[in-house]
Amino acid sequence: AKAGGGSSACFYSPEMDKAARDRCVLEVDLRRAVEQGGISVLYQPVVSTATGLTTSFEALARWIHPQRGPIPPDLFISIAEECGLVPELGRQVLETACREAASWPSHIRVAVNLSPLQFESGDLAATIVEVLARTGLPATRLQLEVTEGLVIRNVDRVFEILQALRDLGIQILMDDFGVGYSSLGYFERFPFDKVKIDRSFVSRMLESPVSYAIIEAVIGLGKRLGMGTVAEGVETAEQMNALVQLGCTHLQGYLISRPRPAADFEHILRAVP
Ligand code: C2E
Ligand code: CA
Ligand code: CA
Ligand code: CA
């Protein structure tokens, strides 16, 4: 049976395993949520280790399912990627984040995650320019977080688009560095503004000498190449102290704050009169 709903191409049958059927049902509901503006955005602060002040917020998509409650972003983003919903979902998150950030003090940036698939559909640079114009956010206050997976296909074209975006004044961040198929060669091909050290290394750094050494190496590389380093998933003061000691430039994690609605950060975001 076709699982209802619009242009969905999702079919399920009794032979499918439970997980696959589940995704199929979720796909229909996700399509509806995207169409009806049901995806919201939370913000998580990133602080400078030099000043202790918030320099940016990462925008993180949220979907509250009417019956099931919050669906983990890792799950609904991967469903969106499989069923062609990524371009529209990504555009909505970008627009919401830029509109919100346009009213923040001018020294605070907003970071938006890009799926590799957004580089393959339509003219990404044109979409971003259009959203910036419509929301009034200066390009210099937008950061885009891209993952290594991005560069697997069509390397030249991807770096061309990234360069065009960077020329506009947008900062490009390498997200989740160290997981997946990292290649140090990417840094030779493209001047990333910052590298984000994946949470998995930060969470192990005080128990695993290998994780610690990897973090130390990435921070050292960042210094040599003039790239800032953002440690993700900082949960304890001990991790924070160790990262500061190593010269990490920015921290993000539950120790500082969980992702929250922008309204909860009024004390940071109240624009200077
Ligand atoms: P990410 O880009 O690596 O985002 C950081 C994730 O780490 C977020 O999970 C955040 O809530 C979580 N996090 C931050 N600090 C801590 C901490 O101290 N401890 C722990 N345990 N977790 C922490 P979230 O919001 O569940 O998002 C998961 C992933 O979903 C993101 O990972 C990103 O890959 C993807 N995602 C979220 N929103 C978007 C979006 O708008 N577009 C795209 N393409 N992907 C998105
Ligand atoms: Ca991210
Ligand atoms: Ca990340
Ligand atoms: Ca991650």
Short mmCIF file of C-alpha atoms and ligand atoms in Angstrom, two decimals:
data_model
loop_
_atom_site.label_atom_id
_atom_site.label_comp_id
_atom_site.label_asym_id
_atom_site.label_seq_id
_atom_site.Cartn_x
_atom_site.Cartn_y
_atom_site.Cartn_z
CA ALA A 1 0.00 0.00 0.00
CA LYS A 2 1.14 3.49 -0.69
CA ALA A 3 1.63 5.26 2.60
CA GLY A 4 -0.64 8.17 1.72
CA GLY A 5 0.26 11.78 1.29
CA GLY A 6 1.26 13.95 -1.62
CA SER A 7 4.13 13.06 -3.91
CA SER A 8 5.60 10.59 -1.45
CA ALA A 9 7.18 7.63 -3.17
CA CYS A 10 7.18 5.49 -0.06
CA PHE A 11 5.67 2.03 -0.29
CA TYR A 12 5.51 -0.49 2.47
CA SER A 13 4.72 -4.14 2.57
CA PRO A 14 4.43 -6.82 5.26
CA GLU A 15 7.88 -8.14 4.32
CA MET A 16 9.60 -4.92 5.30
CA ASP A 17 11.19 -5.00 8.72
CA LYS A 18 9.76 -2.86 11.47
CA ALA A 19 12.45 -0.18 11.26
CA ALA A 20 11.90 0.29 7.53
CA ARG A 21 8.11 0.53 7.97
CA ASP A 22 8.65 3.03 10.74
CA ARG A 23 10.79 5.24 8.54
CA CYS A 24 8.19 4.98 5.84
CA VAL A 25 5.44 6.24 8.12
CA LEU A 26 7.70 8.97 9.46
CA GLU A 27 8.50 10.07 5.91
CA VAL A 28 4.86 10.88 5.26
CA ASP A 29 4.58 12.85 8.48
CA LEU A 30 7.89 14.64 7.87
CA ARG A 31 6.75 15.69 4.41
CA ARG A 32 3.66 17.20 5.95
CA ALA A 33 5.68 18.95 8.68
CA VAL A 34 8.03 20.52 6.13
CA GLU A 35 5.09 21.63 3.98
CA GLN A 36 3.30 23.16 6.96
CA GLY A 37 6.25 24.89 8.59
CA GLY A 38 6.39 22.37 11.43
CA ILE A 39 10.19 22.34 11.70
CA SER A 40 11.53 24.66 14.38
CA VAL A 41 15.04 25.80 15.24
CA LEU A 42 16.92 25.84 18.55
CA TYR A 43 20.20 27.65 19.18
CA GLN A 44 23.28 26.55 21.08
CA PRO A 45 25.91 29.14 22.07
CA VAL A 46 29.57 28.90 21.10
CA VAL A 47 31.91 30.80 23.43
CA SER A 48 35.38 32.19 22.89
CA THR A 49 38.01 30.77 25.24
CA ALA A 50 39.84 34.12 25.02
CA THR A 51 36.96 36.23 26.35
CA GLY A 52 34.41 33.77 27.74
CA LEU A 53 31.79 35.55 25.64
CA THR A 54 29.32 34.04 23.17
CA THR A 55 30.49 34.66 19.61
CA SER A 56 27.91 32.61 17.71
CA PHE A 57 24.96 30.26 17.98
CA GLU A 58 24.56 27.00 16.09
CA ALA A 59 21.07 26.58 14.63
CA LEU A 60 19.73 23.04 15.21
CA ALA A 61 16.56 21.78 13.55
CA ARG A 62 13.79 20.31 15.69
CA TRP A 63 10.73 18.29 14.76
CA ILE A 64 8.08 17.62 17.39
CA HIS A 65 5.89 14.85 16.03
CA PRO A 66 2.22 15.37 17.01
CA GLN A 67 1.93 11.84 18.47
CA ARG A 68 5.48 10.74 19.13
CA GLY A 69 7.01 13.93 20.47
CA PRO A 70 10.54 15.03 19.58
CA ILE A 71 12.22 13.02 16.79
CA PRO A 72 16.05 13.01 16.93
CA PRO A 73 17.50 15.26 14.17
CA ASP A 74 19.97 12.58 13.11
CA LEU A 75 16.94 10.41 12.24
CA PHE A 76 14.71 12.94 10.52
CA ILE A 77 17.58 14.57 8.61
CA SER A 78 18.57 11.18 7.21
CA ILE A 79 14.95 10.47 6.24
CA ALA A 80 14.80 13.91 4.60
CA GLU A 81 17.98 13.09 2.69
CA GLU A 82 16.51 9.82 1.44
CA CYS A 83 13.22 11.26 0.27
CA GLY A 84 14.27 14.48 -1.35
CA LEU A 85 13.05 16.75 1.42
CA VAL A 86 16.48 18.18 2.21
CA PRO A 87 16.49 21.18 -0.12
CA GLU A 88 13.21 22.54 1.28
CA LEU A 89 13.94 21.63 4.90
CA GLY A 90 17.42 23.11 4.63
CA ARG A 91 16.09 26.31 3.09
CA GLN A 92 13.53 26.70 5.87
CA VAL A 93 16.11 26.24 8.63
CA LEU A 94 18.43 28.71 6.89
CA GLU A 95 15.68 31.28 6.52
CA THR A 96 14.47 30.93 10.12
CA ALA A 97 18.02 31.19 11.47
CA CYS A 98 18.92 34.21 9.31
CA ARG A 99 15.69 36.02 10.13
CA GLU A 100 16.20 35.47 13.84
CA ALA A 101 19.91 36.38 13.75
CA ALA A 102 19.23 39.60 11.85
CA SER A 103 17.90 41.10 15.11
CA TRP A 104 20.89 40.02 17.23
CA PRO A 105 23.82 42.25 18.18
CA SER A 106 26.14 42.60 15.19
CA HIS A 107 29.10 40.77 16.79
CA ILE A 108 27.14 37.51 17.12
CA ARG A 109 27.05 35.10 14.19
CA VAL A 110 24.71 32.23 13.41
CA ALA A 111 25.93 28.83 12.18
CA VAL A 112 23.69 26.74 9.92
CA ASN A 113 24.32 23.07 9.06
CA LEU A 114 24.33 22.12 5.39
CA SER A 115 23.61 18.64 4.13
CA PRO A 116 25.90 17.47 1.31
CA LEU A 117 22.75 17.09 -0.79
CA GLN A 118 22.13 20.83 -0.68
CA PHE A 119 25.17 21.21 -2.92
CA GLU A 120 23.58 19.02 -5.54
CA SER A 121 20.15 20.56 -5.85
CA GLY A 122 19.63 23.86 -7.61
CA ASP A 123 21.89 26.82 -7.15
CA LEU A 124 22.89 26.78 -3.48
CA ALA A 125 24.82 30.05 -3.60
CA ALA A 126 21.88 31.84 -5.23
CA THR A 127 19.47 30.45 -2.63
CA ILE A 128 21.70 31.68 0.18
CA VAL A 129 22.15 35.13 -1.35
CA GLU A 130 18.38 35.39 -1.74
CA VAL A 131 17.72 34.37 1.87
CA LEU A 132 20.30 36.88 3.15
CA ALA A 133 18.68 39.64 1.10
CA ARG A 134 15.18 38.75 2.26
CA THR A 135 16.09 38.52 5.95
CA GLY A 136 18.56 41.42 6.00
CA LEU A 137 21.34 39.37 7.63
CA PRO A 138 24.80 40.52 6.46
CA ALA A 139 26.77 37.67 4.86
CA THR A 140 29.60 38.22 7.35
CA ARG A 141 27.31 37.09 10.18
CA LEU A 142 26.51 33.72 8.63
CA GLN A 143 28.57 30.58 9.14
CA LEU A 144 27.94 27.37 7.22
CA GLU A 145 28.88 24.01 8.75
CA VAL A 146 29.80 21.34 6.23
CA THR A 147 30.87 17.76 6.85
CA GLU A 148 33.57 15.71 5.24
CA GLY A 149 30.99 13.56 3.45
CA LEU A 150 30.36 16.56 1.29
CA VAL A 151 33.63 16.30 -0.49
CA ILE A 152 33.36 12.67 -1.51
CA ARG A 153 31.54 13.37 -4.76
CA ASN A 154 32.27 16.13 -7.20
CA VAL A 155 35.14 17.69 -5.25
CA ASP A 156 35.87 20.49 -7.69
CA ARG A 157 32.33 21.72 -7.91
CA VAL A 158 31.87 21.63 -4.13
CA PHE A 159 35.01 23.69 -3.50
CA GLU A 160 33.94 26.12 -6.22
CA ILE A 161 30.61 26.71 -4.46
CA LEU A 162 32.29 27.01 -1.06
CA GLN A 163 34.74 29.54 -2.49
CA ALA A 164 31.90 31.60 -3.99
CA LEU A 165 30.17 31.63 -0.59
CA ARG A 166 33.37 32.55 1.19
CA ASP A 167 33.95 35.40 -1.26
CA LEU A 168 30.63 36.84 -0.07
CA GLY A 169 32.03 37.01 3.47
CA ILE A 170 30.33 33.85 4.78
CA GLN A 171 32.50 31.73 7.08
CA ILE A 172 32.86 28.04 6.22
CA LEU A 173 33.33 25.59 9.08
CA MET A 174 34.47 21.97 8.80
CA ASP A 175 32.01 20.09 11.05
CA ASP A 176 32.53 16.80 12.93
CA PHE A 177 36.21 16.75 12.06
CA GLY A 178 37.93 13.43 12.64
CA VAL A 179 34.98 11.11 12.10
CA GLY A 180 34.30 9.50 8.76
CA TYR A 181 36.74 9.81 5.93
CA SER A 182 38.67 12.87 6.99
CA SER A 183 41.35 13.99 4.68
CA LEU A 184 43.92 16.53 5.76
CA GLY A 185 44.23 17.31 2.06
CA TYR A 186 40.95 19.26 2.23
CA PHE A 187 42.79 21.97 4.11
CA GLU A 188 45.15 22.30 1.20
CA ARG A 189 42.27 22.71 -1.20
CA PHE A 190 40.14 25.08 0.80
CA PRO A 191 40.74 27.67 3.54
CA PHE A 192 38.15 26.66 6.13
CA ASP A 193 37.59 29.39 8.71
CA LYS A 194 37.14 27.00 11.62
CA VAL A 195 37.31 23.30 12.38
CA LYS A 196 34.83 21.70 14.76
CA ILE A 197 36.30 18.85 16.77
CA ASP A 198 33.73 16.07 17.03
CA ARG A 199 32.11 15.39 20.37
CA SER A 200 33.30 11.77 20.35
CA PHE A 201 36.92 12.94 20.85
CA VAL A 202 36.00 15.52 23.49
CA SER A 203 33.98 13.02 25.52
CA ARG A 204 36.93 10.60 25.64
CA MET A 205 39.78 13.06 25.87
CA LEU A 206 40.46 12.67 29.59
CA GLU A 207 40.36 8.87 29.52
CA SER A 208 41.90 8.16 26.14
CA PRO A 209 45.45 9.39 25.44
CA VAL A 210 44.72 8.83 21.74
CA SER A 211 41.68 11.15 21.74
CA TYR A 212 43.70 13.71 23.67
CA ALA A 213 46.55 13.50 21.16
CA ILE A 214 44.14 13.86 18.22
CA ILE A 215 42.59 16.98 19.76
CA GLU A 216 46.04 18.39 20.46
CA ALA A 217 47.06 17.76 16.84
CA VAL A 218 43.91 19.37 15.38
CA ILE A 219 44.32 22.47 17.57
CA GLY A 220 47.99 22.67 16.54
CA LEU A 221 47.05 22.36 12.88
CA GLY A 222 44.42 25.06 13.33
CA LYS A 223 47.01 27.41 14.80
CA ARG A 224 49.49 26.78 11.99
CA LEU A 225 46.85 27.27 9.31
CA GLY A 226 45.08 30.22 10.93
CA MET A 227 41.87 28.28 11.55
CA GLY A 228 39.91 28.58 14.77
CA THR A 229 39.00 25.37 16.58
CA VAL A 230 35.58 24.70 18.11
CA ALA A 231 35.35 21.81 20.58
CA GLU A 232 31.86 20.25 20.49
CA GLY A 233 30.08 18.44 23.28
CA VAL A 234 31.96 19.99 26.20
CA GLU A 235 30.14 18.64 29.25
CA THR A 236 32.56 19.01 32.18
CA ALA A 237 34.78 21.71 33.66
CA GLU A 238 37.70 19.27 33.42
CA GLN A 239 37.23 18.97 29.65
CA MET A 240 36.92 22.75 29.36
CA ASN A 241 40.13 23.33 31.33
CA ALA A 242 42.05 20.81 29.26
CA LEU A 243 40.80 22.36 26.00
CA VAL A 244 41.71 25.87 27.16
CA GLN A 245 45.14 24.55 28.14
CA LEU A 246 45.60 23.14 24.65
CA GLY A 247 44.72 26.48 23.04
CA CYS A 248 41.31 25.59 21.62
CA THR A 249 39.70 28.88 20.49
CA HIS A 250 35.99 28.11 21.01
CA LEU A 251 33.82 25.79 23.12
CA GLN A 252 30.30 24.44 22.67
CA GLY A 253 28.41 21.99 24.82
CA TYR A 254 25.98 21.29 27.61
CA LEU A 255 28.44 22.73 30.15
CA ILE A 256 27.77 26.13 28.60
CA SER A 257 24.18 25.55 27.48
CA ARG A 258 21.90 23.07 25.82
CA PRO A 259 20.26 24.18 22.57
CA ARG A 260 17.30 26.45 23.40
CA PRO A 261 14.84 28.79 21.71
CA ALA A 262 16.40 32.16 20.86
CA ALA A 263 14.04 33.87 23.30
CA ASP A 264 15.83 32.10 26.18
CA PHE A 265 19.05 33.97 25.33
CA GLU A 266 17.54 37.41 25.60
CA HIS A 267 20.27 38.46 28.07
CA ILE A 268 22.92 37.77 25.40
CA LEU A 269 20.92 38.76 22.35
CA ARG A 270 19.29 41.99 23.45
CA ALA A 271 20.53 44.39 20.79
CA VAL A 272 22.48 47.34 22.08
CA PRO A 273 20.15 50.37 21.79
P1 C2E B 1 25.95 18.35 14.82
O1 C2E B 1 25.96 19.30 13.68
O2 C2E B 1 27.24 17.71 15.19
O3 C2E B 1 25.33 19.17 16.04
C1 C2E B 1 25.77 19.04 17.38
C2 C2E B 1 24.91 18.05 18.12
O4 C2E B 1 25.49 17.80 19.40
C3 C2E B 1 23.50 18.57 18.40
O5 C2E B 1 22.66 17.43 18.38
C4 C2E B 1 23.63 19.10 19.83
O6 C2E B 1 22.40 19.18 20.51
C5 C2E B 1 24.53 18.06 20.42
N1 C2E B 1 25.27 18.53 21.58
C6 C2E B 1 25.76 19.76 21.80
N2 C2E B 1 26.44 19.82 22.97
C7 C2E B 1 26.37 18.59 23.51
C8 C2E B 1 26.89 18.01 24.73
O7 C2E B 1 27.55 18.66 25.54
N3 C2E B 1 26.62 16.69 24.94
C9 C2E B 1 25.89 15.95 24.07
N4 C2E B 1 25.67 14.67 24.38
N5 C2E B 1 25.39 16.46 22.91
C10 C2E B 1 25.63 17.77 22.64
P2 C2E B 1 21.25 17.46 17.66
O8 C2E B 1 20.60 18.80 17.82
O9 C2E B 1 20.53 16.25 18.13
O10 C2E B 1 21.62 17.30 16.12
C11 C2E B 1 22.21 16.12 15.66
C12 C2E B 1 22.71 16.28 14.27
O11 C2E B 1 21.64 16.47 13.34
C13 C2E B 1 23.63 17.47 14.07
O12 C2E B 1 24.90 17.16 14.55
C14 C2E B 1 23.55 17.64 12.57
O13 C2E B 1 24.39 16.72 11.93
C15 C2E B 1 22.12 17.25 12.29
N6 C2E B 1 21.32 18.48 12.16
C16 C2E B 1 20.66 19.19 13.08
N7 C2E B 1 20.02 20.26 12.53
C17 C2E B 1 20.34 20.23 11.21
C18 C2E B 1 19.99 21.07 10.08
O14 C2E B 1 19.29 22.09 10.19
N8 C2E B 1 20.47 20.68 8.86
C19 C2E B 1 21.26 19.58 8.72
N9 C2E B 1 21.71 19.28 7.48
N10 C2E B 1 21.61 18.80 9.75
C20 C2E B 1 21.15 19.11 10.98
CA CA B 2 27.01 21.14 13.22
CA CA B 3 29.23 18.75 14.79
CA CA B 4 28.32 15.49 15.49
#
